Each structure stands twice: as structure tokens, then as C-alpha cells.
PDB file of C-alpha atoms in Angstrom:
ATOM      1  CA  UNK O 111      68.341 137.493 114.008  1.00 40.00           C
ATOM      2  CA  UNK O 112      68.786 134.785 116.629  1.00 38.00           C
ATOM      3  CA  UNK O 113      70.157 134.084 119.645  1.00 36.00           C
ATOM      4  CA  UNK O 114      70.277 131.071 122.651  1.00 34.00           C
ATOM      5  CA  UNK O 115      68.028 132.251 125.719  1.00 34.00           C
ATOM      6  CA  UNK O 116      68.702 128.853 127.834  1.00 33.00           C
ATOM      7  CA  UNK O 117      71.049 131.060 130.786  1.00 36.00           C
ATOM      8  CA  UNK O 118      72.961 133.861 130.304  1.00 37.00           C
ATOM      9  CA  UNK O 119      76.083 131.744 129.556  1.00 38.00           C
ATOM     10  CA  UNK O 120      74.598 130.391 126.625  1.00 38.00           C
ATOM     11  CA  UNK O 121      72.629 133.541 125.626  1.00 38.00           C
ATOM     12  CA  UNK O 122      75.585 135.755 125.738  1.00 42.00           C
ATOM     13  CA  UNK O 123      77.626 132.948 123.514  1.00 38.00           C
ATOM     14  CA  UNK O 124      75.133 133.096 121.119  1.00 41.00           C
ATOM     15  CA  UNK O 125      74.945 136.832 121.083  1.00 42.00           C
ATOM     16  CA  UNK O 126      78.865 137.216 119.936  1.00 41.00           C
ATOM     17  CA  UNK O 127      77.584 135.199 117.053  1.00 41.00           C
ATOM     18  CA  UNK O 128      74.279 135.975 115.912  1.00 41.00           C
ATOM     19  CA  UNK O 129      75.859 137.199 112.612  1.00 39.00           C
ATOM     20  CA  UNK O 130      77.625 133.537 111.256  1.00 36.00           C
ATOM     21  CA  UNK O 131      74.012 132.672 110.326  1.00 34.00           C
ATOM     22  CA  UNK O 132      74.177 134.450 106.436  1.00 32.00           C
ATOM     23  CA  UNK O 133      73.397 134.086 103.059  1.00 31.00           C
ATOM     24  CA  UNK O 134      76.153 132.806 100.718  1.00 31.00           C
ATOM     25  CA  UNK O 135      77.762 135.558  98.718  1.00 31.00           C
ATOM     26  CA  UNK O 136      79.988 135.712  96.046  1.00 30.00           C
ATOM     27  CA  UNK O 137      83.303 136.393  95.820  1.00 32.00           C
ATOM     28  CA  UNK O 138      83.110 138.605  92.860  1.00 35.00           C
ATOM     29  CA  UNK O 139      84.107 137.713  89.125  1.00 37.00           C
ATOM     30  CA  UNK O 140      86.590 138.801  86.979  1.00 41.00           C
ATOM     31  CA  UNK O 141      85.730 139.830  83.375  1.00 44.00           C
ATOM     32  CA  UNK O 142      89.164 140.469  82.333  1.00 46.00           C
ATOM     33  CA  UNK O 143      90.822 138.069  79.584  1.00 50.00           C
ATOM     34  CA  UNK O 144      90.823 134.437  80.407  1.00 49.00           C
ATOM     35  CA  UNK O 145      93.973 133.301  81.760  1.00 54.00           C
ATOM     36  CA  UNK O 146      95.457 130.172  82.406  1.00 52.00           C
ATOM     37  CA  UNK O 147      92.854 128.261  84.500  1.00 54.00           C
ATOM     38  CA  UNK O 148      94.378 128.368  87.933  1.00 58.00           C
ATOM     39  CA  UNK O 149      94.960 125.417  90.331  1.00 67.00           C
ATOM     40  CA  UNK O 150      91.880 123.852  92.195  1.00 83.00           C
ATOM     41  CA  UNK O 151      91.120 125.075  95.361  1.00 88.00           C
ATOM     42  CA  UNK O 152      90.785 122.702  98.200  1.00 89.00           C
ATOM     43  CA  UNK O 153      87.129 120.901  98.496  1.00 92.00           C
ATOM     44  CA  UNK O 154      85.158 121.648 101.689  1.00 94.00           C
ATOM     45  CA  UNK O 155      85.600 118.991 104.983  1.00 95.00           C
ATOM     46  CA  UNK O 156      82.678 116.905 106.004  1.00 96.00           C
ATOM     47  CA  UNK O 157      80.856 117.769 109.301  1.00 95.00           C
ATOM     48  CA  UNK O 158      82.201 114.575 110.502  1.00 96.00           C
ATOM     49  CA  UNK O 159      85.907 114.996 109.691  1.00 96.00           C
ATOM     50  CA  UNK O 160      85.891 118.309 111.556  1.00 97.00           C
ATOM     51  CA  UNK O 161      84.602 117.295 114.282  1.00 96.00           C
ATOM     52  CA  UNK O 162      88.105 115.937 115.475  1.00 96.00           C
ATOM     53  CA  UNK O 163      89.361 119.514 115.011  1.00 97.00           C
ATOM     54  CA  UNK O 164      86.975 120.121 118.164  1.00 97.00           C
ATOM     55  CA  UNK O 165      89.164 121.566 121.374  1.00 97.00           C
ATOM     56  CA  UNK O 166      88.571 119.105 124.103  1.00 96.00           C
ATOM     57  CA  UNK O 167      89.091 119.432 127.646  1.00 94.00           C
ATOM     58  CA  UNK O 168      92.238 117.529 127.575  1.00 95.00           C
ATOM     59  CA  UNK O 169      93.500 120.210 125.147  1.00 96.00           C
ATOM     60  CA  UNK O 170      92.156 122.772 127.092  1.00 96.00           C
ATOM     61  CA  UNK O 171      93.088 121.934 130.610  1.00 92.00           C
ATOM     62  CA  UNK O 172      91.710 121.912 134.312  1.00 93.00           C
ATOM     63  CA  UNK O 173      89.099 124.587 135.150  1.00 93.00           C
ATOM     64  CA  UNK O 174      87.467 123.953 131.652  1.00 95.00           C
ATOM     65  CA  UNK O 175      84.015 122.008 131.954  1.00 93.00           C
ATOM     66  CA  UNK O 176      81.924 121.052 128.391  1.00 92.00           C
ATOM     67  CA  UNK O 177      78.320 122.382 127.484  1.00 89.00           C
ATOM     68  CA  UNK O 178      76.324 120.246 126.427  1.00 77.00           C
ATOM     69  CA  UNK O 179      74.406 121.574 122.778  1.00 66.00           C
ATOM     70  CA  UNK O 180      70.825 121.462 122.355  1.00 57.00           C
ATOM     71  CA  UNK O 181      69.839 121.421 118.479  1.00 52.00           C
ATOM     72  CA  UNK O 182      69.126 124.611 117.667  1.00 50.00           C
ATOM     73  CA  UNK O 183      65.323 124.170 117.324  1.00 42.00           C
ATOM     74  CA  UNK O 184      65.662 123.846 120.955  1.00 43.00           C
ATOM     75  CA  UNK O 185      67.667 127.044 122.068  1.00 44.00           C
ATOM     76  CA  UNK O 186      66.977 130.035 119.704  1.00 45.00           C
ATOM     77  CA  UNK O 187      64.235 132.961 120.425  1.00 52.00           C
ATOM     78  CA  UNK O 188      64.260 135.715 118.220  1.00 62.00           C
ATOM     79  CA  UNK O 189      65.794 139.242 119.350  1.00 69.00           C
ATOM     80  CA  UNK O 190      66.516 142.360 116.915  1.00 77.00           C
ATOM     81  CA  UNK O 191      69.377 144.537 116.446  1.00 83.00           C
ATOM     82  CA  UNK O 192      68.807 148.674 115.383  1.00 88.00           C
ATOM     83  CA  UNK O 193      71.286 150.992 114.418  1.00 91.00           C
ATOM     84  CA  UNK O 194      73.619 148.931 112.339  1.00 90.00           C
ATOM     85  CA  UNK O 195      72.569 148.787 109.132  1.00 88.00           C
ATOM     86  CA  UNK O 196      75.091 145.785 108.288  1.00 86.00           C
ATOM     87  CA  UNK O 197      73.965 143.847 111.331  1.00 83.00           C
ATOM     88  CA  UNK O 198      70.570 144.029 110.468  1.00 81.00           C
ATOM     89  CA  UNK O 199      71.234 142.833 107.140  1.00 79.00           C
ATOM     90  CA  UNK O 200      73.152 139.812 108.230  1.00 75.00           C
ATOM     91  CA  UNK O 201      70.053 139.197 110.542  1.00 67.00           C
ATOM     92  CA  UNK O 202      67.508 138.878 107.173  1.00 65.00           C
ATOM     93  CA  UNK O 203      69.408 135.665 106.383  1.00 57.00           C
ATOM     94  CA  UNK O 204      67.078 133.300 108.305  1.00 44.00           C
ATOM     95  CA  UNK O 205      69.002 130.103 109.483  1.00 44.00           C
ATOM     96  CA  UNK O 206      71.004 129.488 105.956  1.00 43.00           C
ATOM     97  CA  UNK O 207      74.542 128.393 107.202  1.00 44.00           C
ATOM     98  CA  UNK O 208      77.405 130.632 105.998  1.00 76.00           C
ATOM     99  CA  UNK O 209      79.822 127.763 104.570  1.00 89.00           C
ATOM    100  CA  UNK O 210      79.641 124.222 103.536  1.00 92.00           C
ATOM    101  CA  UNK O 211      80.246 122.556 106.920  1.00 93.00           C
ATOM    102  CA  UNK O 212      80.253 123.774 110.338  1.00 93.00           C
ATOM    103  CA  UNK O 213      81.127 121.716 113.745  1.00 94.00           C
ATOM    104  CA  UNK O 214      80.846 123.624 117.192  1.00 94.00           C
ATOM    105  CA  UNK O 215      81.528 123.280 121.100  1.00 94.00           C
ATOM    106  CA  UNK O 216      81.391 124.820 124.315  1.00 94.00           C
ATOM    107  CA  UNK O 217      83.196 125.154 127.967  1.00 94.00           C
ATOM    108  CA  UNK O 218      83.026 127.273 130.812  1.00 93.00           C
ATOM    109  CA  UNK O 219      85.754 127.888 133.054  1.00 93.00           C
ATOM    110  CA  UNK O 220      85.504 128.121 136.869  1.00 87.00           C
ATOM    111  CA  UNK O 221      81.884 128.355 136.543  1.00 78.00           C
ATOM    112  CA  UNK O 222      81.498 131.902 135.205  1.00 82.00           C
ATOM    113  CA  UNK O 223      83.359 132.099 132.110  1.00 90.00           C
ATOM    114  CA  UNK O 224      82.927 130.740 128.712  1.00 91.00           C
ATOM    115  CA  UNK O 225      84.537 129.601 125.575  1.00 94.00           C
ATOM    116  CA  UNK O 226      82.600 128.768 122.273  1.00 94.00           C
ATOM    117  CA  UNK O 227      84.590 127.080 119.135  1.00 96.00           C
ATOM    118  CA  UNK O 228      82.802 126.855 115.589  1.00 94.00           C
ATOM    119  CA  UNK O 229      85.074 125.074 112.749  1.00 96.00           C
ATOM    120  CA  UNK O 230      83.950 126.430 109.226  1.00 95.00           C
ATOM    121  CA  UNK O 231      84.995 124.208 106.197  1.00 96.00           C
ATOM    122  CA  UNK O 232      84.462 125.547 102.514  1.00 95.00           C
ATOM    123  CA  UNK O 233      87.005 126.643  99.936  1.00 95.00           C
ATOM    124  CA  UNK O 234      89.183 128.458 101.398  1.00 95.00           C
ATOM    125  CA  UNK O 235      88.068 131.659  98.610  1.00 94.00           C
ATOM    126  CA  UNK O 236      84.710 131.464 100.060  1.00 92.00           C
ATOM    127  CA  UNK O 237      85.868 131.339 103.832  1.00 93.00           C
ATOM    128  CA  UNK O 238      87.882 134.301 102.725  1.00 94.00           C
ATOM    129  CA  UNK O 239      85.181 136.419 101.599  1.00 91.00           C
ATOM    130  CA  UNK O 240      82.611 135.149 103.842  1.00 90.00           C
ATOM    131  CA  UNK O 241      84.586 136.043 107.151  1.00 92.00           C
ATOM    132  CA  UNK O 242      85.960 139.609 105.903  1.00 91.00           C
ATOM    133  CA  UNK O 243      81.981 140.156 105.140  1.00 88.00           C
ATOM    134  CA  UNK O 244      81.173 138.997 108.991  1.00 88.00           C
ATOM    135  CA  UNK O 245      83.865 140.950 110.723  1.00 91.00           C
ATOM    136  CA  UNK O 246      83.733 143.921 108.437  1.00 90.00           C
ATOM    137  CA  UNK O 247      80.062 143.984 109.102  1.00 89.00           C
ATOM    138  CA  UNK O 248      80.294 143.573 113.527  1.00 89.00           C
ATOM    139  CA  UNK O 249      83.406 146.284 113.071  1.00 91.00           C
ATOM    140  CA  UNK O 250      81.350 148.406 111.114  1.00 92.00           C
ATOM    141  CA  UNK O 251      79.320 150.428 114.075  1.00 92.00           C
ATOM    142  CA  UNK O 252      81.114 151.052 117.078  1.00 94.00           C
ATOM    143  CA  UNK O 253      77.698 150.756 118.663  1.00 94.00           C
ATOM    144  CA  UNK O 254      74.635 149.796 117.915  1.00 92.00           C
ATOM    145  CA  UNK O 255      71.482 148.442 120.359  1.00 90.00           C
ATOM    146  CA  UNK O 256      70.037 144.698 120.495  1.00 85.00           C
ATOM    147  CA  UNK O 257      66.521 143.981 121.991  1.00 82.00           C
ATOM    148  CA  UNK O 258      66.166 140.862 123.430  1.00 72.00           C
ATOM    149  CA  UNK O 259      62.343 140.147 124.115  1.00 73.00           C
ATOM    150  CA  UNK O 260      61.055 143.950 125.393  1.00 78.00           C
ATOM    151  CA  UNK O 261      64.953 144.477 126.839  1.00 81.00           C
ATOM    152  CA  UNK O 262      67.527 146.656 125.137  1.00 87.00           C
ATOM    153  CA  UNK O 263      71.208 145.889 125.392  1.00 88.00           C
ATOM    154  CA  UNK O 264      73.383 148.378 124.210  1.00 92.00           C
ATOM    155  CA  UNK O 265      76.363 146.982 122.470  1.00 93.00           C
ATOM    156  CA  UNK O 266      80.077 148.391 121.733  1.00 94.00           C
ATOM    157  CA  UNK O 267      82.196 146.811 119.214  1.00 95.00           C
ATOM    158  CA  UNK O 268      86.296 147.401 118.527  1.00 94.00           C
ATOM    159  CA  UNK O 269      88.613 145.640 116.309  1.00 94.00           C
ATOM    160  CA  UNK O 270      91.224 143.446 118.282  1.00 94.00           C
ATOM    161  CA  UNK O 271      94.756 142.287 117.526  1.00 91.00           C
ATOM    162  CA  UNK O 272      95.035 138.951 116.259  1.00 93.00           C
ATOM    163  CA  UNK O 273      97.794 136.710 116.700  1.00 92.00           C
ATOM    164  CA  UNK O 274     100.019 135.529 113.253  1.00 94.00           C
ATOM    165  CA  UNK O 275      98.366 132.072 112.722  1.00 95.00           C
ATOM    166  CA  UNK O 276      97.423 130.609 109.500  1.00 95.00           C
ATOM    167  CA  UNK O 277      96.792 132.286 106.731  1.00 95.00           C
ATOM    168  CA  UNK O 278      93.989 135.318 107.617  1.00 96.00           C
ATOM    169  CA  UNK O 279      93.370 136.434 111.213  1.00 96.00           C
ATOM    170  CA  UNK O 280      89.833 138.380 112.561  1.00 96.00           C
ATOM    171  CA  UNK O 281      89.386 139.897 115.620  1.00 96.00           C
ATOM    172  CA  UNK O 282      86.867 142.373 117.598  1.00 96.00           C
ATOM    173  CA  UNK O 283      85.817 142.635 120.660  1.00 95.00           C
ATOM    174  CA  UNK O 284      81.879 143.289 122.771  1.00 93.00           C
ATOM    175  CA  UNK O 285      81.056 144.750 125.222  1.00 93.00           C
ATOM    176  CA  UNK O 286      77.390 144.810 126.151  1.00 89.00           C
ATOM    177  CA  UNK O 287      75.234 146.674 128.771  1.00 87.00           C
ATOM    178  CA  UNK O 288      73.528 144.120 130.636  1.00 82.00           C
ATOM    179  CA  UNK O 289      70.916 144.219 133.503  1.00 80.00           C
ATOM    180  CA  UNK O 290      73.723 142.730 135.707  1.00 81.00           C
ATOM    181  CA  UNK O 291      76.285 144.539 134.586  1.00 86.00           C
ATOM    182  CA  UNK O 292      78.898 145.149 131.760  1.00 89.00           C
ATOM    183  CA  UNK O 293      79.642 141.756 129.850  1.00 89.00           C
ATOM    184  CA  UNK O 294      83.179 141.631 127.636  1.00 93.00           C
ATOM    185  CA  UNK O 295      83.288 139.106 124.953  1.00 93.00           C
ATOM    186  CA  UNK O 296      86.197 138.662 122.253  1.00 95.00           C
ATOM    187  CA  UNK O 297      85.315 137.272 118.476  1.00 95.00           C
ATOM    188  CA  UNK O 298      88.100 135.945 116.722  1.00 96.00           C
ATOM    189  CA  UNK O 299      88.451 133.758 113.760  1.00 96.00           C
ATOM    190  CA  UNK O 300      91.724 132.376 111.819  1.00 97.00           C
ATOM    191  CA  UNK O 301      91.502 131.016 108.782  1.00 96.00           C
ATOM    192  CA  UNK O 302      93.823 127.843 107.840  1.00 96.00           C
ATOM    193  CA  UNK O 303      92.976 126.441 104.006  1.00 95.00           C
ATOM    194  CA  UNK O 304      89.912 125.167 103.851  1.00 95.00           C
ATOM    195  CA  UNK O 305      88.981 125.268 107.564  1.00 96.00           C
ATOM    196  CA  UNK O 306      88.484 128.507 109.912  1.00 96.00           C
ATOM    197  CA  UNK O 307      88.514 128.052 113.592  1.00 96.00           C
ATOM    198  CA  UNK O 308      86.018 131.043 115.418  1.00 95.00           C
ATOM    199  CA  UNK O 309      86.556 131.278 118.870  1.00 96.00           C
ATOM    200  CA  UNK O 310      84.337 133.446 121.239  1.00 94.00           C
ATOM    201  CA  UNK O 311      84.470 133.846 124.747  1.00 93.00           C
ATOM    202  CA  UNK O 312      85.848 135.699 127.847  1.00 94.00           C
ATOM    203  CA  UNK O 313      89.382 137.492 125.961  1.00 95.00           C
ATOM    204  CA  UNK O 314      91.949 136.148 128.143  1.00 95.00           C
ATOM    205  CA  UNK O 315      90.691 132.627 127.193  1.00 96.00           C
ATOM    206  CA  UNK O 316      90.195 133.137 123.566  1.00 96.00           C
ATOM    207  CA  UNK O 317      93.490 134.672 123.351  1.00 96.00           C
ATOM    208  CA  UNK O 318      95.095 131.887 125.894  1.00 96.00           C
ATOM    209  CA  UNK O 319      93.318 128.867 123.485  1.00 97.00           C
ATOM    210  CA  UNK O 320      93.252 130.002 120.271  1.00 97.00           C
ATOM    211  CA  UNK O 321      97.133 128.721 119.251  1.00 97.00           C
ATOM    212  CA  UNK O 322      95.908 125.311 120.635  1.00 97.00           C
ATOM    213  CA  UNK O 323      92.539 125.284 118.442  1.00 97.00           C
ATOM    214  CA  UNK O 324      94.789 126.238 115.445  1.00 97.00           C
ATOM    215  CA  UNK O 325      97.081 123.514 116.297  1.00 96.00           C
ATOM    216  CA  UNK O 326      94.571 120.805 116.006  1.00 95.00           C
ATOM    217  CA  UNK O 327      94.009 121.790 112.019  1.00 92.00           C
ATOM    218  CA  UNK O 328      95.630 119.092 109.549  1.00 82.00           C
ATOM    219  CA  UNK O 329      99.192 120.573 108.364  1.00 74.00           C
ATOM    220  CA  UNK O 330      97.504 120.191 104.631  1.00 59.00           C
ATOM    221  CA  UNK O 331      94.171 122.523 105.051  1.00 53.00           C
TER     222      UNK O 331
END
């Protein structure tokens, strides 16, 4: 598994979502009868017309300050994660992307707190089953330990409430055991059509922005 080393801002960031970075999975079949073929799903967005979708910081308001994003050739090094099995498979998945297209920013707020966004695009079966296989595998262990270079970090994960927007909502919360200190970091995703919206970042901002983020999804996804 990966992770951004460039500052702790960044590194934590990164940290929340070391597991988007899987292998595709299926969905599961159904071997029963054939039925009446049902209605198409929704195609996948292009990178470029989710990119739009992005908060900005007019959405966002004062305090709130851009990151600029490295490619990520630039701002991985590799760290491990033991005793969570599921993690640790999610981690064997090298750098295949989880869905079809995938647009991302970054803020912090009054210099010491952060807010990621990822937007996901793929149909909206896929995002489905894709994102109850991420969250179901970070809520799996309540604990589990992450070694960054020759330093462990113990982590502890619990499932968070999740506001009713769109059609699916995930939620958990980390806290990890840094050198400096506790760290508290809330994951949550919601799932509109063919486009999810992750957010990840200090809780009272991901819980304050994540209505806005939603907001900015086209009515018809």
C-alpha cells in the first residue's frame, strides 16, 4: 500500500485513503432465469467532465486555501499495514484505479486542517459494490497498525453517521497514534448515479462541506 510522505498534511490525507487504490471486482451474477433485460445503467463521466464537480474555494469559503497535487509518481513511498487482513488485501492491488474515472482536490483550513475531495465516475452498480467493498473493508478491524518507513502508527477505525444525500451514504472515522500526537480524520463517501463524491478530512469540515460537494453533482447522475 501507498501513501503521500511530502508533510504531514499531505501524508495523513493520503493515509485516510490508501485503500481507493483496488482491483476491480465484480458485482456478482445471477444464474437464475433470464428476465426481461433491464434498463441501461448510466455510462461512466470523463475525467474532464468531473472535474467541474471539484469544490472550489468559492464554494468552500474564507479560511479554505488549495493544495497544489503533485502526480503521484512524485508523492507516494510505500508503508504497510498488519493486523487487518482486509486492509492488507486492498493494499496487493498495486496502483489499478478502483472505477472508470477519478478527479481529486485539496484545502487546508487555517493552516492546520485539511480537506481532500475524490469524484469517482463508473456505473453506478459498480460504484455500489466497489465502495461497500472499501468501507466494509476500513470498518472491518477496529484497529489495526500501519508502518510508515521503520515507524508504527497504530490506527482505530469506527463507523460514522452519514447524512441522507443521494442515493448510498459511507462513513467511518480514524484516529491514529502519531509521534505528535493523536490525529482524527473522517472518511465519507455518497454516492449520486454514476458519480460518488469521497470526502476526507478534519470531521467538522467533512461534515460542514459535504452537502455543498453533493450539490455540485448534475441533477441527472
Amino acid at each position: 500500500m501507498r501513501i503521500s510522505m511530502s508533510g504531514t498534511r499531505r501524508w495523513m490525507l493520503a493515509t485516510a485513503l490508501c485503500g481507493v487504490l483496488i482491483t476491480g471486482c465484480s458485482g456478482g451474477g445471477d444464474d437464475a432465469k433470464p428476465q426481461a433485460k433491464p434498463a441501461a445503467e448510466p455510462k461512466p463521466l470523463a475525467v474532464g467532465a468531473l472535474r467541474p464537480m471539484l469544490l472550489s474555494q468559492a464554494d468552500l469559503g474564507t479560511g479554505y486555501v488549495q493544495v497544489q497535487e503533485k502526480p503521484d509518481s512524485e508523492k507516494f513511498d510505500d508503508v504497510s499495514v498488519q493486523g487487518c487482513s482486509a486492509l492488507e488485501k486492498l493494499g496487493q492491488s498495486g496502483d489499478e484505479t478502483m472505477f472508470a474515472a477519478k478527479a481529486e482536490t485539496s484545502f487546508t483550513y487555517d493552516t492546520d486542517a485539511t480537506l481532500g475531495e475524490e469524484l469517482h465516475s463508473d456505473r453506478p452498480s459498480v460504484l455500489s459494490s466497489k465502495l461497500r467493498k472499501l468501507f466494509g473493508a476500513y470498518t472491518s478491524c477496529p484497529t489495526y497498525t500501519m508502518t510508515a518507513g521503520t515507524t508504527p502508527i497504530e490506527v482505530k477505525v469506527a463507523k460514522s453517521a452519514t447524512p441522507q444525500l443521494g442515493d448510498e451514504q459511507f462513513a467511518y472515522t480514524s484516529t491514529m497514534e502519531l509521534p505528535s500526537g493523536a490525529q482524527v480524520l473522517k472518511t465519507m463517501a455518497v454516492r449520486k448515479g454514476n458519480v460518488a463524491v469521497m470526502l476526507v478530512g478534519a470531521p467538522a469540515l467533512v461534515d460542514r462541506q459535504m452537502k455543498t460537494a453533493v450539490g455540485k453533482l448534475p441533477s441527472g447522475s
